[in-house]
mmCIF file of C-alpha atoms in Angstrom:
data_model
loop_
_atom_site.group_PDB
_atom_site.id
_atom_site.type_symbol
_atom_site.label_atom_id
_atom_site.label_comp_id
_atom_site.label_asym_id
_atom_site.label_seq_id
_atom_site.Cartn_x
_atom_site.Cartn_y
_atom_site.Cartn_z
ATOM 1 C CA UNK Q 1031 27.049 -13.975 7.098
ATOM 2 C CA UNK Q 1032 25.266 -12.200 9.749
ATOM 3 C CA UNK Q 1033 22.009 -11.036 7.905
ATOM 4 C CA UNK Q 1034 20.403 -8.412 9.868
ATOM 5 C CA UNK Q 1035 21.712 -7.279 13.155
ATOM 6 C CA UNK Q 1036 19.852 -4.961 15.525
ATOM 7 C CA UNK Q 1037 21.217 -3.157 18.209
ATOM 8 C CA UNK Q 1038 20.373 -2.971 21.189
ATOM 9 C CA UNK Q 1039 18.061 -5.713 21.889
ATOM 10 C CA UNK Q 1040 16.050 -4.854 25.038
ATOM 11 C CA UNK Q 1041 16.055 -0.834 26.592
ATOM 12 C CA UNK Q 1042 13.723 1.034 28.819
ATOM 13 C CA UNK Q 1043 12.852 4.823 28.856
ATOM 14 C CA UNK Q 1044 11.644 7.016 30.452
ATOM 15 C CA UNK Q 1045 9.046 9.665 29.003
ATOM 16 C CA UNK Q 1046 11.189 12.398 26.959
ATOM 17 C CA UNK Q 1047 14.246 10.539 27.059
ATOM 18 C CA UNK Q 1048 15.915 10.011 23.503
ATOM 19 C CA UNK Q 1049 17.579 6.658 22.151
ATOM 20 C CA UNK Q 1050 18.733 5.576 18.738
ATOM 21 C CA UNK Q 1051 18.490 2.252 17.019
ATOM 22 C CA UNK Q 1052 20.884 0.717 15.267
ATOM 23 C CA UNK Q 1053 20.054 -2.046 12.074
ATOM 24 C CA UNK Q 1054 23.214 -3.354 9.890
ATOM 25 C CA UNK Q 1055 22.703 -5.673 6.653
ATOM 26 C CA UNK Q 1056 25.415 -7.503 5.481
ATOM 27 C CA UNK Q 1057 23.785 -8.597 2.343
ATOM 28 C CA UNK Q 1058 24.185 -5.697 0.352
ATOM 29 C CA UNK Q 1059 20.627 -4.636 0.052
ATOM 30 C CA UNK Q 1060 19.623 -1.474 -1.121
ATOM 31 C CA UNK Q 1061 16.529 -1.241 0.311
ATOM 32 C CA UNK Q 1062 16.112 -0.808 4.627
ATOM 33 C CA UNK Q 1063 13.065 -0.582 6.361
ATOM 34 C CA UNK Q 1064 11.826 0.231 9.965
ATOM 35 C CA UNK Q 1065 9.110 -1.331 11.809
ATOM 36 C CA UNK Q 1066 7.099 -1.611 14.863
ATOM 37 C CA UNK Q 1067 4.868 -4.311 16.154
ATOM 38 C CA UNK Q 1068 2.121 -4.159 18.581
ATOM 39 C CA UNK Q 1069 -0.260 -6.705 19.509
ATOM 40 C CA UNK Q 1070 -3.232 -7.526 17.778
ATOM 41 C CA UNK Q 1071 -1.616 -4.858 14.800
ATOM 42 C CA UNK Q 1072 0.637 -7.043 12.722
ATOM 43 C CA UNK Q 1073 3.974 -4.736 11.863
ATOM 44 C CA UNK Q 1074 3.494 -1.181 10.717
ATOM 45 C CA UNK Q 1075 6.103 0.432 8.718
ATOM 46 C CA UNK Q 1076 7.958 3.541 10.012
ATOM 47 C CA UNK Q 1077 10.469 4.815 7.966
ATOM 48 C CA UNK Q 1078 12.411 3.126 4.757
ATOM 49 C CA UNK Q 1079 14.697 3.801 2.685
ATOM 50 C CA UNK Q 1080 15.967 3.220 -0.908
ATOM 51 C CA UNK Q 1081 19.294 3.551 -1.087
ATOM 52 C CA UNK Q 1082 22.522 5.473 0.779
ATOM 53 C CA UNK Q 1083 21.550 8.845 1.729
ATOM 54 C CA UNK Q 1084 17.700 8.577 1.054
ATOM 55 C CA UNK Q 1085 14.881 7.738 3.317
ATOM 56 C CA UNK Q 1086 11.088 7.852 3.197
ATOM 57 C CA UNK Q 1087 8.122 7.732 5.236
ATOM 58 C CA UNK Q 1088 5.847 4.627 5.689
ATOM 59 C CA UNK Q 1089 2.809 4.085 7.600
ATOM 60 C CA UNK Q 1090 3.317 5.647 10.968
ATOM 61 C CA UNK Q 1091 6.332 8.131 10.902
ATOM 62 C CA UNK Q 1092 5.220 10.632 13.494
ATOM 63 C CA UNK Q 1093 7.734 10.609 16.199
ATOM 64 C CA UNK Q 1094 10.783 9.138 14.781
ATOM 65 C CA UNK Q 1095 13.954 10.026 12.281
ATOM 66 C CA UNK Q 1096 15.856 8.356 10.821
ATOM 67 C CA UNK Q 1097 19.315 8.078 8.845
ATOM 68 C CA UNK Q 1098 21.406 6.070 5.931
ATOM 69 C CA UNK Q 1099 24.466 7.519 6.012
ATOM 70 C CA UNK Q 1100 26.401 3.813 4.987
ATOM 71 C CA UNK Q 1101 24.289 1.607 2.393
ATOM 72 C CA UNK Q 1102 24.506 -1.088 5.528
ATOM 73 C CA UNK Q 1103 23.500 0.993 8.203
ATOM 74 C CA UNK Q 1104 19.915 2.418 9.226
ATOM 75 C CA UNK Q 1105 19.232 4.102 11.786
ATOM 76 C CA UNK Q 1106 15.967 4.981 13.510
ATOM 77 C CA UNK Q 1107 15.962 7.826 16.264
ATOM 78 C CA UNK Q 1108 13.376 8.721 19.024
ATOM 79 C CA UNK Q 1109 13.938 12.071 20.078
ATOM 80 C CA UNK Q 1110 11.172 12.560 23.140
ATOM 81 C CA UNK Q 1111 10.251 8.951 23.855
ATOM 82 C CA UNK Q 1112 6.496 8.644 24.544
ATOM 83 C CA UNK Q 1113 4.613 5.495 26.261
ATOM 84 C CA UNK Q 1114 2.954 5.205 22.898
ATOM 85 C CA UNK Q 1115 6.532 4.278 21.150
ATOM 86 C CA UNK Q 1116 6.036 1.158 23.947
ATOM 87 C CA UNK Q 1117 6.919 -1.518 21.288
ATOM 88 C CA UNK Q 1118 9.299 -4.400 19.351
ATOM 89 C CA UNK Q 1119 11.156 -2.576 16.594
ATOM 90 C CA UNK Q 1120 12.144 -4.686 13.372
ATOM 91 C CA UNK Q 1121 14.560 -3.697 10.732
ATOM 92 C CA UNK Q 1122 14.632 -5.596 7.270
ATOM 93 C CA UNK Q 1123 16.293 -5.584 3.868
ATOM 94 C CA UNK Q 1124 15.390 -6.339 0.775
ATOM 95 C CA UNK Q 1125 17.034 -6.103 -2.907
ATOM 96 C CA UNK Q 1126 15.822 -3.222 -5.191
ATOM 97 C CA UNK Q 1127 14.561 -5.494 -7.768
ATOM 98 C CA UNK Q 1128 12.193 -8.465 -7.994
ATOM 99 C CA UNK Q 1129 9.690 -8.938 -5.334
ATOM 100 C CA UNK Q 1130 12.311 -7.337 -2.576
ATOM 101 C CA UNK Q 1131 11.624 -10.286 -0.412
ATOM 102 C CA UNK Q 1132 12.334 -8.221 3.087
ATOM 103 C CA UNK Q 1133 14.587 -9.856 5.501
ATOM 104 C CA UNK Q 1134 14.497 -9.172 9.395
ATOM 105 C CA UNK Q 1135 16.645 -8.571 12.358
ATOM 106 C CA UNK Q 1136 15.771 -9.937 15.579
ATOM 107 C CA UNK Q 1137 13.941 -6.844 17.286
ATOM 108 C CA UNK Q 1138 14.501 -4.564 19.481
ATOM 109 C CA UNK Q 1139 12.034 -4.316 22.275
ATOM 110 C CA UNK Q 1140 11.466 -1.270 23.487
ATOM 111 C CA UNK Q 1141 9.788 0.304 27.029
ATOM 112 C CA UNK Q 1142 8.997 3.762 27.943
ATOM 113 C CA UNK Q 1143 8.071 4.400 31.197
ATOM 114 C CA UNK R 901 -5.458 1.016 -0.146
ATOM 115 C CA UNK R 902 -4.609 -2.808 0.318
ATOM 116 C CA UNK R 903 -6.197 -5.121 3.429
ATOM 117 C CA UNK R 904 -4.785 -8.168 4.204
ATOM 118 C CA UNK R 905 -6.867 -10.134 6.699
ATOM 119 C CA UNK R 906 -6.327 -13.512 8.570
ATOM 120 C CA UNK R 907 -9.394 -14.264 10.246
ATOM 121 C CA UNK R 908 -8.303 -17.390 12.391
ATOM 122 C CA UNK R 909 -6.891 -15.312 15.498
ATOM 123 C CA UNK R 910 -5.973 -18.814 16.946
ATOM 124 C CA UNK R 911 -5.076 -22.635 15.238
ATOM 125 C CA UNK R 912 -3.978 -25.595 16.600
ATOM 126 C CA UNK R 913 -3.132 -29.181 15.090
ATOM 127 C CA UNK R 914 -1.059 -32.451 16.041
ATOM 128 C CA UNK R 915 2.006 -33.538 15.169
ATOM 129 C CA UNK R 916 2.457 -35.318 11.601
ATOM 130 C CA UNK R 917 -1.323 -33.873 10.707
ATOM 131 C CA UNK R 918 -1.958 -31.540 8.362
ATOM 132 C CA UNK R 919 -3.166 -27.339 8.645
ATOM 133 C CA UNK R 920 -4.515 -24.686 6.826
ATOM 134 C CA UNK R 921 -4.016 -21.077 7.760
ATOM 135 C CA UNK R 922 -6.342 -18.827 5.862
ATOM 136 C CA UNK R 923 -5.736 -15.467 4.152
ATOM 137 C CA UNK R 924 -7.421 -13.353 2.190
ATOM 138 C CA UNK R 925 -6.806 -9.582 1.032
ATOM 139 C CA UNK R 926 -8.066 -6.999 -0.571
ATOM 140 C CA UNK R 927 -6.515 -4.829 -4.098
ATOM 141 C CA UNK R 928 -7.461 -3.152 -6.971
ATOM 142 C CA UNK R 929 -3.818 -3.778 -8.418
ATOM 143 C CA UNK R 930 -3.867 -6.947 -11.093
ATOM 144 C CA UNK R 931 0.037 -7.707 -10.323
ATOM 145 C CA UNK R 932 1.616 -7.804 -6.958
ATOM 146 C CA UNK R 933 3.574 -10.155 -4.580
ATOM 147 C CA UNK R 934 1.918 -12.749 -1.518
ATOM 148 C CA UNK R 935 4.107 -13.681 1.357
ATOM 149 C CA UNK R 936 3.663 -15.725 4.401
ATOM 150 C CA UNK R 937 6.446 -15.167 7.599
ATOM 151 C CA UNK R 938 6.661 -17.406 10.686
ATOM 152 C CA UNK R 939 7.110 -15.461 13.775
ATOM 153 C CA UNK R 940 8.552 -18.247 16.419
ATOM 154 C CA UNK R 941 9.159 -17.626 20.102
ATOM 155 C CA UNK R 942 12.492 -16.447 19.503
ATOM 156 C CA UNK R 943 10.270 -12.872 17.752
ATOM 157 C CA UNK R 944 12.458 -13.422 14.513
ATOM 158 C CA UNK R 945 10.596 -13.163 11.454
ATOM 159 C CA UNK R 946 11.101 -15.991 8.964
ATOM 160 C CA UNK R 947 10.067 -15.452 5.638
ATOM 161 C CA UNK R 948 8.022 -18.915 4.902
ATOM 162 C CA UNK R 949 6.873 -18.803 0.893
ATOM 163 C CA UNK R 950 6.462 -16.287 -1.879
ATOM 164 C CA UNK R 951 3.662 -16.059 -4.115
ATOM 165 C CA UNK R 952 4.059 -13.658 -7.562
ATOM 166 C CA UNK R 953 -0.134 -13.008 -8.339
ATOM 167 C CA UNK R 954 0.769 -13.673 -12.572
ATOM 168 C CA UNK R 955 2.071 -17.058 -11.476
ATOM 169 C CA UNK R 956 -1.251 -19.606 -11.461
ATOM 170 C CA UNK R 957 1.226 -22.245 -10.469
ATOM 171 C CA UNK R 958 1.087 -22.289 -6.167
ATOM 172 C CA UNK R 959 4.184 -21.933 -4.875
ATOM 173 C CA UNK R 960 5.354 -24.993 -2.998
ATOM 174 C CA UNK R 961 8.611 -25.174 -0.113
ATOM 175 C CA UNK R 962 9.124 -28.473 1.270
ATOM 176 C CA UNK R 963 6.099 -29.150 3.330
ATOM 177 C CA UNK R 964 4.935 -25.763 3.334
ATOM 178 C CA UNK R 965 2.424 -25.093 0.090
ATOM 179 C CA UNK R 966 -0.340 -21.936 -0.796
ATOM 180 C CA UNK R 967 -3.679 -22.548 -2.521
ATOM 181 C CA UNK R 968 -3.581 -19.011 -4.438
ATOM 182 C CA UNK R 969 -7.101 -18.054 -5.439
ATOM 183 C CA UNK R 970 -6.107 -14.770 -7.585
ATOM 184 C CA UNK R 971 -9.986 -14.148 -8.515
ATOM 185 C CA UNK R 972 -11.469 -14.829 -4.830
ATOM 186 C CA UNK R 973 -8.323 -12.831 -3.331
ATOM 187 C CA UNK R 974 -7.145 -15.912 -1.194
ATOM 188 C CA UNK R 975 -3.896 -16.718 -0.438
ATOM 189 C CA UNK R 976 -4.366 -19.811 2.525
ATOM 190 C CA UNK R 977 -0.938 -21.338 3.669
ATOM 191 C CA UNK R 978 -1.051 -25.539 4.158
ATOM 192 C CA UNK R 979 1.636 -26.955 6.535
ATOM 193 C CA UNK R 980 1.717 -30.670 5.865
ATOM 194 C CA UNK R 981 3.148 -33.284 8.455
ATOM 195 C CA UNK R 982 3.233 -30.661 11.179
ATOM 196 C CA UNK R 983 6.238 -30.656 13.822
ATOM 197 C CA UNK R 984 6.861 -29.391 16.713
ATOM 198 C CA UNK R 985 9.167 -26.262 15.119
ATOM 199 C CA UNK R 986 6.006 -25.082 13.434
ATOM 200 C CA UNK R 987 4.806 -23.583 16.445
ATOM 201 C CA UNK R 988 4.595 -19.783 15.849
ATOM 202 C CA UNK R 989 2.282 -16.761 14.478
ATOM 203 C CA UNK R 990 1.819 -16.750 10.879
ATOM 204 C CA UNK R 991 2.004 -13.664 9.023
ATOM 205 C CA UNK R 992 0.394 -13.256 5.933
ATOM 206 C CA UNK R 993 1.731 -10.275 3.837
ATOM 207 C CA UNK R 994 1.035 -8.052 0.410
ATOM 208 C CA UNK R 995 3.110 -5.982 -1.520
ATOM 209 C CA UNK R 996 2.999 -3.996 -4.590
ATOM 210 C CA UNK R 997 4.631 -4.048 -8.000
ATOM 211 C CA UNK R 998 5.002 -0.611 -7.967
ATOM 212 C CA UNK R 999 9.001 0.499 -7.775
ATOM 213 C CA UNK R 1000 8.111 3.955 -6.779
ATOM 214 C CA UNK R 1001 5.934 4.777 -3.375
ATOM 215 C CA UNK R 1002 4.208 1.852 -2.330
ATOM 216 C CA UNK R 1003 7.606 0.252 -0.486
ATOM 217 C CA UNK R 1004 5.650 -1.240 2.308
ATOM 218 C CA UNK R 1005 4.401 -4.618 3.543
ATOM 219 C CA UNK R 1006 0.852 -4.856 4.359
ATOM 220 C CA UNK R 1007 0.916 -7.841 7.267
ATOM 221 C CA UNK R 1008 -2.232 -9.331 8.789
ATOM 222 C CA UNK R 1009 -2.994 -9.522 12.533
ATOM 223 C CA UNK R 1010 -2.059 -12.741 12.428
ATOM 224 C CA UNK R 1011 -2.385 -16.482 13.492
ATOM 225 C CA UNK R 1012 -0.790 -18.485 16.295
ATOM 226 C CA UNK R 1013 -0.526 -21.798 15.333
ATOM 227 C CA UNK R 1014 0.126 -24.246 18.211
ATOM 228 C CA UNK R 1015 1.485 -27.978 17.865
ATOM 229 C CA UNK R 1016 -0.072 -30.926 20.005
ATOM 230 C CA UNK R 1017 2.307 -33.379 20.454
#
């Protein structure tokens, strides 16, 4: 039982280049989320989503897609990398019911140049 | 909108003693959920202890206990006999009740809690 994987783990762009970030859950969770961390800022959400097929907005969305097309895949996209998206990206899970206790992969950290 | 402040940038304690992290947050809401994560070297968040706010019971997980003060909005995390492994930043976090809109985590800045052997 893997938990939550994130792929990859380390990358550097440049400005305007476009990546995509890959989260899997093997844990069956409905819910996904997408997060970024910067110092002194605690995590900010991104993007989540509720279920296969579905996703929402959070906090800071501006910038990024993403996509559920597989309840255990969620994937967030940059398509013009800025030096702002300089970050550590965490995905998490959580069930749909109860207090959806989120569970989180081990980051992606991210550079752009 | 909900505010979740830890106002001890910075902790440290030796080994076997006891610490308490402090937390305390603001909300209008009368039933929502209290979290503290442990961020370790490795960057992987842990989740630590959950608090539901209609429990008055604090929740308690091995040596790690919360002194939930639901009126005074203060949700403080106590790490008894303190090891070496506790070294990390301490996340204190809100959510909602609410099924529909309010998905997200509110973190604080958090606090970096160093062990002295």
């Amino acid at each position: 039982n893997a938990g939550v994987t994130q792929t990859p783990k380390f990358r550097v762009l440049k400005t305007g280049q476009s990546m995509t970030l890959l989260c899997a859950q093997d844990m069956n969770h409905e819910y996904m989320y997408w997060y970024r961390q910067d110092p002194g800022m605690g995590l900010r959400l991104i993007h989540y989503s509720v279920g296969e097929g579905t996703t929402a907005k959070g906090e800071v969305p501006d910038g990024y897609n993403v996509s559920r097309l597989k309840k255990q895949n969620f994937l967030l996209g940059l398509e013009s990398a800025a030096p702002s998206q300089t970050s550590v990206y965490f995905c998490a899970s959580s069930r749909w019911t109860g207090p959806r206790e989120q569970y989180f992969g081990p980051g992606t950290r991210l550079t752009v140049t | 909108a909900q505010t979740v402040t830890q106002s001890q940038p910075e902790m440290s304690v030796q080994e076997a003693e006891t610490v308490t992290l402090s937390c305390t947050y603001d909300t209008s809401e009368s039933d929502y959920y209290l979290f503290w994560y442990k961020q370790p070297p490795s960057r992987q968040m842990i989740l630590v202890i959950r608090q539901e706010a209609y429990k008055q019971q604090n929740a308690t997980e091995n040596r790690f206990s919360v002194n939930f003060q639901k009126a005074a909005k203060s949700f403080s995390l106590k790490i008894s006999d303190s090891q070496l492994g506790d070294a990390a930043m301490y996340f204190c976090a809100y959510r909602t009740v609410s099924n529909f809109g309010n998905e997200k985590l509110t973190f604080g800045t958090g606090t970096r809690l160093t062990i002295i052997p």
